[in-house]
Coordinates of C-alpha atoms and ligand atoms in Angstrom, one line a residue:
M225 CA 14.0 24.8 20.6
E226 CA 14.9 26.2 23.9
L227 CA 14.2 25.1 27.5
Q228 CA 15.0 27.6 30.2
F229 CA 15.0 27.3 34.0
E230 CA 14.4 30.7 35.5
Q231 CA 15.4 31.0 39.2
V232 CA 13.8 27.6 40.0
A233 CA 13.7 26.9 43.7
K234 CA 12.1 24.2 45.8
N235 CA 12.0 23.6 49.5
Y236 CA 10.7 20.6 51.5
K237 CA 9.7 22.0 54.8
D238 CA 12.6 24.2 55.6
K239 CA 15.1 22.2 53.6
K240 CA 16.3 24.0 50.5
V241 CA 16.5 21.3 47.9
L242 CA 16.8 23.5 44.8
K243 CA 18.4 26.9 45.4
G244 CA 17.4 29.1 42.4
I245 CA 18.5 27.3 39.3
S246 CA 18.8 29.3 36.1
L247 CA 20.0 27.7 32.9
T248 CA 19.2 27.4 29.2
M249 CA 19.3 24.2 27.1
G250 CA 19.0 23.7 23.4
T251 CA 19.2 20.5 21.3
G252 CA 21.8 17.9 22.4
V253 CA 22.5 15.7 25.3
Y254 CA 22.7 17.2 28.8
G255 CA 24.2 15.1 31.5
L256 CA 23.2 15.8 35.1
L257 CA 25.8 14.4 37.5
G258 CA 25.9 14.7 41.3
P259 CA 26.0 12.7 44.5
N260 CA 22.9 11.2 46.3
G261 CA 20.6 13.9 47.5
A262 CA 22.0 16.7 45.2
G263 CA 18.6 17.5 43.9
K264 CA 18.7 15.9 40.4
T265 CA 15.4 14.1 40.7
T266 CA 13.7 17.2 42.0
M267 CA 15.0 19.2 39.1
I268 CA 14.0 16.5 36.6
R269 CA 10.5 16.2 38.1
I270 CA 10.0 19.9 37.7
L271 CA 11.2 19.7 34.1
A272 CA 8.7 16.9 33.5
D273 CA 6.0 19.0 35.1
V274 CA 5.1 16.4 37.7
L275 CA 6.3 18.7 40.4
R276 CA 5.7 22.4 40.7
P277 CA 8.6 24.6 41.7
G278 CA 8.2 26.7 44.9
K279 CA 9.7 29.7 43.1
G280 CA 10.6 30.4 39.5
R281 CA 9.5 28.7 36.3
V282 CA 10.5 26.6 33.4
L283 CA 10.0 28.0 29.9
Y284 CA 9.7 26.2 26.6
N285 CA 10.5 28.6 23.8
G286 CA 9.6 31.4 26.2
R287 CA 6.3 29.9 27.4
D288 CA 5.7 28.5 30.9
I289 CA 5.6 24.7 30.6
H290 CA 2.9 24.4 33.3
A291 CA 0.6 26.8 31.6
M292 CA 1.2 24.9 28.3
G293 CA -0.2 21.8 30.1
D294 CA -1.0 18.9 27.6
E295 CA 0.7 20.7 24.8
Y296 CA 4.0 20.5 26.7
R297 CA 3.4 17.0 27.9
A298 CA 2.9 15.8 24.3
K299 CA 6.5 17.0 23.6
I300 CA 8.2 15.1 26.4
G301 CA 9.2 11.5 27.1
Y302 CA 9.9 10.9 30.8
L303 CA 11.5 8.0 32.6
P304 CA 11.2 8.4 36.4
Q305 CA 13.9 7.2 38.7
D306 CA 11.6 4.6 40.3
V307 CA 9.1 2.9 38.2
S308 CA 7.3 -0.1 39.7
F309 CA 5.6 -2.7 37.5
Y310 CA 2.7 -4.5 38.9
G311 CA 0.0 -7.0 38.2
D312 CA -0.3 -9.2 35.1
F313 CA 0.9 -6.7 32.5
T314 CA 3.4 -8.1 29.9
G315 CA 6.0 -5.8 28.5
K316 CA 3.9 -5.4 25.4
D317 CA 0.7 -4.6 27.5
Y318 CA 2.7 -1.9 29.3
L319 CA 3.9 -0.3 26.1
E320 CA 0.5 -0.5 24.5
Y321 CA -1.1 1.1 27.6
S322 CA 1.6 3.9 27.6
A323 CA 1.0 4.5 23.9
A324 CA -2.7 4.8 24.5
L325 CA -2.1 7.3 27.3
K326 CA 0.0 9.3 24.9
G327 CA -2.8 9.3 22.4
M328 CA -1.0 7.3 19.8
E329 CA -3.0 5.6 17.0
N330 CA -3.1 1.8 17.4
S331 CA -1.4 0.5 14.2
M332 CA 1.3 3.2 14.6
A333 CA 1.8 2.2 18.2
R334 CA 2.2 -1.4 17.4
K335 CA 4.8 -0.7 14.7
R336 CA 6.7 1.6 17.0
I337 CA 6.6 -0.9 19.9
E338 CA 8.0 -3.6 17.7
E339 CA 10.8 -1.3 16.5
L340 CA 11.7 -0.2 20.1
A341 CA 11.7 -3.7 21.4
Y342 CA 14.7 -4.4 19.1
V343 CA 16.3 -1.1 20.0
V344 CA 16.3 -1.9 23.7
G345 CA 16.9 -5.6 23.2
L346 CA 13.6 -6.8 24.6
Q347 CA 12.2 -8.4 21.4
N348 CA 12.1 -11.9 22.9
D349 CA 10.6 -10.8 26.2
L350 CA 7.7 -8.6 25.4
N351 CA 5.1 -11.3 26.1
R352 CA 6.5 -12.0 29.5
K353 CA 5.1 -10.3 32.6
C354 CA 7.2 -7.2 33.3
A355 CA 6.9 -7.6 37.1
A356 CA 9.1 -10.7 36.6
Y357 CA 11.7 -8.8 34.5
S358 CA 15.2 -8.2 35.9
G359 CA 16.0 -4.7 37.1
G360 CA 17.9 -3.9 34.0
M361 CA 15.1 -5.2 31.7
Q362 CA 12.6 -3.1 33.6
R363 CA 14.9 -0.1 33.0
R364 CA 15.1 -0.8 29.3
L365 CA 11.3 -1.2 29.1
G366 CA 11.1 2.2 30.8
I367 CA 13.4 3.7 28.2
A368 CA 11.3 2.3 25.4
Q369 CA 8.2 3.8 27.0
A370 CA 9.9 7.2 27.1
L371 CA 10.9 7.0 23.4
L372 CA 7.4 5.8 22.2
D373 CA 6.2 8.8 20.4
N374 CA 9.6 10.3 19.4
P375 CA 9.4 13.1 21.9
E376 CA 11.2 16.3 21.2
I377 CA 12.4 16.4 24.8
L378 CA 13.6 13.2 26.5
I379 CA 14.0 13.3 30.2
L380 CA 15.6 10.3 31.8
D381 CA 16.3 9.9 35.5
E382 CA 19.1 7.4 36.0
P383 CA 18.3 5.4 32.8
T384 CA 21.4 3.2 33.2
S385 CA 21.0 2.1 36.8
G386 CA 21.1 -1.7 36.7
L387 CA 22.2 -2.0 33.1
D388 CA 25.2 -4.3 32.3
P389 CA 28.2 -2.9 30.5
Y390 CA 26.9 -4.1 27.1
E391 CA 23.5 -2.6 27.5
R392 CA 25.1 0.6 28.8
I393 CA 27.1 1.0 25.6
K394 CA 24.0 0.3 23.5
F395 CA 22.1 2.9 25.5
R396 CA 24.7 5.5 24.8
N397 CA 24.5 4.8 21.1
I398 CA 20.7 5.1 21.1
I399 CA 20.9 8.4 23.0
S400 CA 23.5 10.1 20.9
A401 CA 21.7 9.1 17.7
Y402 CA 18.4 10.3 19.1
A403 CA 19.7 13.7 20.3
K404 CA 20.6 14.9 16.8
D405 CA 17.7 17.4 16.6
R406 CA 16.2 16.9 20.0
L407 CA 17.0 17.6 23.7
V408 CA 17.9 14.7 26.0
L409 CA 18.5 15.4 29.7
L410 CA 19.7 12.5 31.7
S411 CA 20.9 12.1 35.3
T412 CA 23.4 9.5 36.3
H413 CA 26.1 8.6 38.8
I414 CA 28.1 6.9 36.2
V415 CA 30.5 9.4 34.6
S416 CA 31.2 7.2 31.5
D417 CA 27.5 7.3 30.6
V418 CA 27.8 10.9 29.6
E419 CA 31.6 11.5 29.1
H420 CA 31.6 11.0 25.4
I421 CA 28.0 11.8 24.4
A422 CA 27.0 14.9 26.3
T423 CA 27.0 18.3 24.7
Q424 CA 27.1 19.8 28.2
I425 CA 27.6 18.2 31.6
M426 CA 26.0 19.8 34.7
M427 CA 27.6 19.0 38.0
M428 CA 25.0 19.5 40.8
E429 CA 25.4 19.5 44.6
Y430 CA 23.3 20.8 47.5
G431 CA 20.6 22.0 45.1
V432 CA 23.0 24.1 43.0
I433 CA 24.4 23.5 39.6
Q434 CA 28.1 24.1 40.3
Y435 CA 29.3 23.9 36.7
T436 CA 27.9 23.4 33.2
L437 CA 30.8 22.6 30.9
T438 CA 31.8 20.2 28.2
S439 CA 33.7 17.1 29.0
A440 CA 36.9 18.5 27.5
E441 CA 36.5 21.7 29.6
Y442 CA 36.3 19.7 32.8
I443 CA 39.3 17.6 31.9
K444 CA 41.3 20.8 31.1
K445 CA 40.5 22.1 34.6
M446 CA 42.3 19.0 36.0
D447 CA 45.6 19.7 34.2
G448 CA 48.4 19.1 36.7
C449 CA 46.1 17.8 39.5
V450 CA 46.2 14.0 38.8
W451 CA 49.0 11.9 40.1
L452 CA 50.1 8.3 40.4
V453 CA 51.8 7.3 43.7
K454 CA 53.2 3.9 44.5
M455 CA 52.8 2.6 48.0
P456 CA 52.5 -0.7 49.9
A457 CA 49.0 -2.0 50.5
Q458 CA 49.2 -1.5 54.2
Q459 CA 49.9 2.2 53.8
L460 CA 46.8 2.7 51.6
V461 CA 44.3 2.2 54.5
E462 CA 45.7 5.3 56.3
Y463 CA 46.4 7.3 53.1
Q464 CA 42.9 7.1 51.9
N465 CA 41.7 9.1 54.9
Q466 CA 43.8 12.1 53.9
A467 CA 43.7 12.1 50.1
V468 CA 41.2 12.1 47.3
I469 CA 41.8 8.8 45.5
S470 CA 40.2 8.2 42.2
N471 CA 41.6 4.7 41.5
V472 CA 43.9 2.0 42.9
I473 CA 45.6 -0.7 40.9
A474 CA 47.6 -3.6 42.3
K475 CA 50.8 -3.7 40.3
D476 CA 54.0 -5.8 40.8
G477 CA 53.5 -6.3 44.5
H478 CA 52.6 -2.7 45.4
M479 CA 49.6 -0.4 44.9
E480 CA 49.5 2.3 42.3
V481 CA 47.2 5.0 43.6
R482 CA 45.6 7.7 41.5
V483 CA 45.5 10.8 43.6
I484 CA 43.8 14.1 42.9
D485 CA 45.8 17.0 44.4
E486 CA 46.6 20.6 43.3
S487 CA 50.2 20.1 44.5
K488 CA 52.5 17.1 44.1
P489 CA 51.3 14.7 46.8
A490 CA 54.6 12.8 47.3
R491 CA 58.2 13.2 46.1
E492 CA 58.0 10.2 43.8
A493 CA 54.5 11.1 42.4
V494 CA 54.1 11.0 38.6
Q495 CA 51.6 13.2 36.7
A496 CA 48.8 11.3 34.9
V497 CA 46.4 12.3 32.1
P498 CA 43.1 13.5 33.7
T499 CA 39.7 12.0 33.0
L500 CA 36.2 13.3 33.6
E501 CA 35.9 10.9 36.5
D502 CA 38.9 12.7 38.1
A503 CA 37.0 16.0 37.6
Y504 CA 33.9 14.6 39.3
L505 CA 35.8 13.4 42.3
Y506 CA 37.7 16.7 42.5
I507 CA 34.6 18.8 42.3
F508 CA 32.6 16.8 44.8
N509 CA 35.8 16.2 46.9
Y510 CA 35.3 12.6 47.7
L511 CA 37.3 12.5 50.9
P512 CA 36.2 9.6 53.1
G513 CA 34.3 11.0 56.1
K514 CA 33.7 14.3 54.4
E515 CA 30.8 15.9 56.0
R516 CA 27.6 15.9 54.0
R517 CA 25.2 18.7 54.5
Ligands
LIG826 N1 9.0 14.3 48.8 C1 10.1 14.8 49.6 N2 9.9 15.2 50.8 C2 11.0 15.6 51.6 N3 12.2 15.7 51.1 C3 12.5 15.3 49.9 C4 11.4 14.8 49.0 N4 11.9 14.5 47.8 C5 13.3 14.7 47.9 N5 13.6 15.2 49.1 C6 14.9 15.6 49.6 O1 15.5 16.5 48.6 C7 16.9 16.3 48.5 C8 17.2 16.0 47.0 O2 16.6 14.8 46.6 P1 16.6 14.3 45.1 O3 15.8 13.0 45.0 O4 16.2 15.4 44.2 O5 18.2 14.0 44.9 P2 19.0 13.2 43.8 O6 20.1 14.1 43.4 O7 18.0 12.7 42.8 O8 19.6 12.0 44.6 P3 19.8 10.5 44.1 O9 21.1 10.5 43.4 O10 20.0 9.7 45.3 O11 18.7 10.0 43.2 C9 17.2 15.1 49.4 O12 17.8 15.6 50.5 C10 15.9 14.4 49.6 O13 15.9 13.8 50.9
LIG827 MG1 17.5 11.0 42.0

């Protein structure tokens, strides 16, 4: 199976939100990382065919997804970034309703809902109204909805927002098992969500995919660019205005600052082993006060 973006562009008024994206994806997990406003949701909505590109097209095995219509929709599971739950629906009602919309047969749907309730840890909550669920529980209900009919293509827009660390780990396990012979595309701000499970990680900013690499390839790029510098806490306030800092640890009465810099930032700086998070901060250059276009 192959999904292909072919010169996909989208404007809102005169603002260019996607600037001609071309890429090809096969089976596996694709992580879409990027700061607020990068264009992730716009790209995802186009892939889910709920938004039409201004220019270009998306192809499934060489066929235009929009022209495929229902045939394409039957292949995808989609979790939007913002889902609002309303009214008296219980979690179970919501999943049954979603299953009906997907054309699933009743007994099959019931079995799958029961199974998925365990997978996402909502087995004791399905008879409660979902409007009263916590944010993380609503997110998990949305993930179950997207997985209902075992879609070949799973599209998740910030699936882990609001999940606690335990649920995050569970989510990662579900996704990596699921993606064995399917395609999962997920957007996130949390580097660790995709660091160890993504086949490829796309870094997006200003409507452009800046890089598509594996986690190891990003980390290799950072060789020799990550440093640990000790300084007193008072100095840190000023220092953080001039350096890209990826972490700060209080240690034995001083601060140990993790700095990203192509050259040695201080005489006593010591090199550190890079992580994907360092690469993210480096690529998006998280300097405080950096101008955002
Ligand atoms: N319906 C719309 N009308 C006008 N502008 C929009 C619309 N939807 C998105 N935009 C703009 O397009 C840009 C990209 O938005 P998008 O939601 O795709 O970003 P994102 O990467 O998903 O951000 P976030 O991480 O905050 O979810 C932003 O500048 C946003 O303001
Ligand atoms: Mg978004």
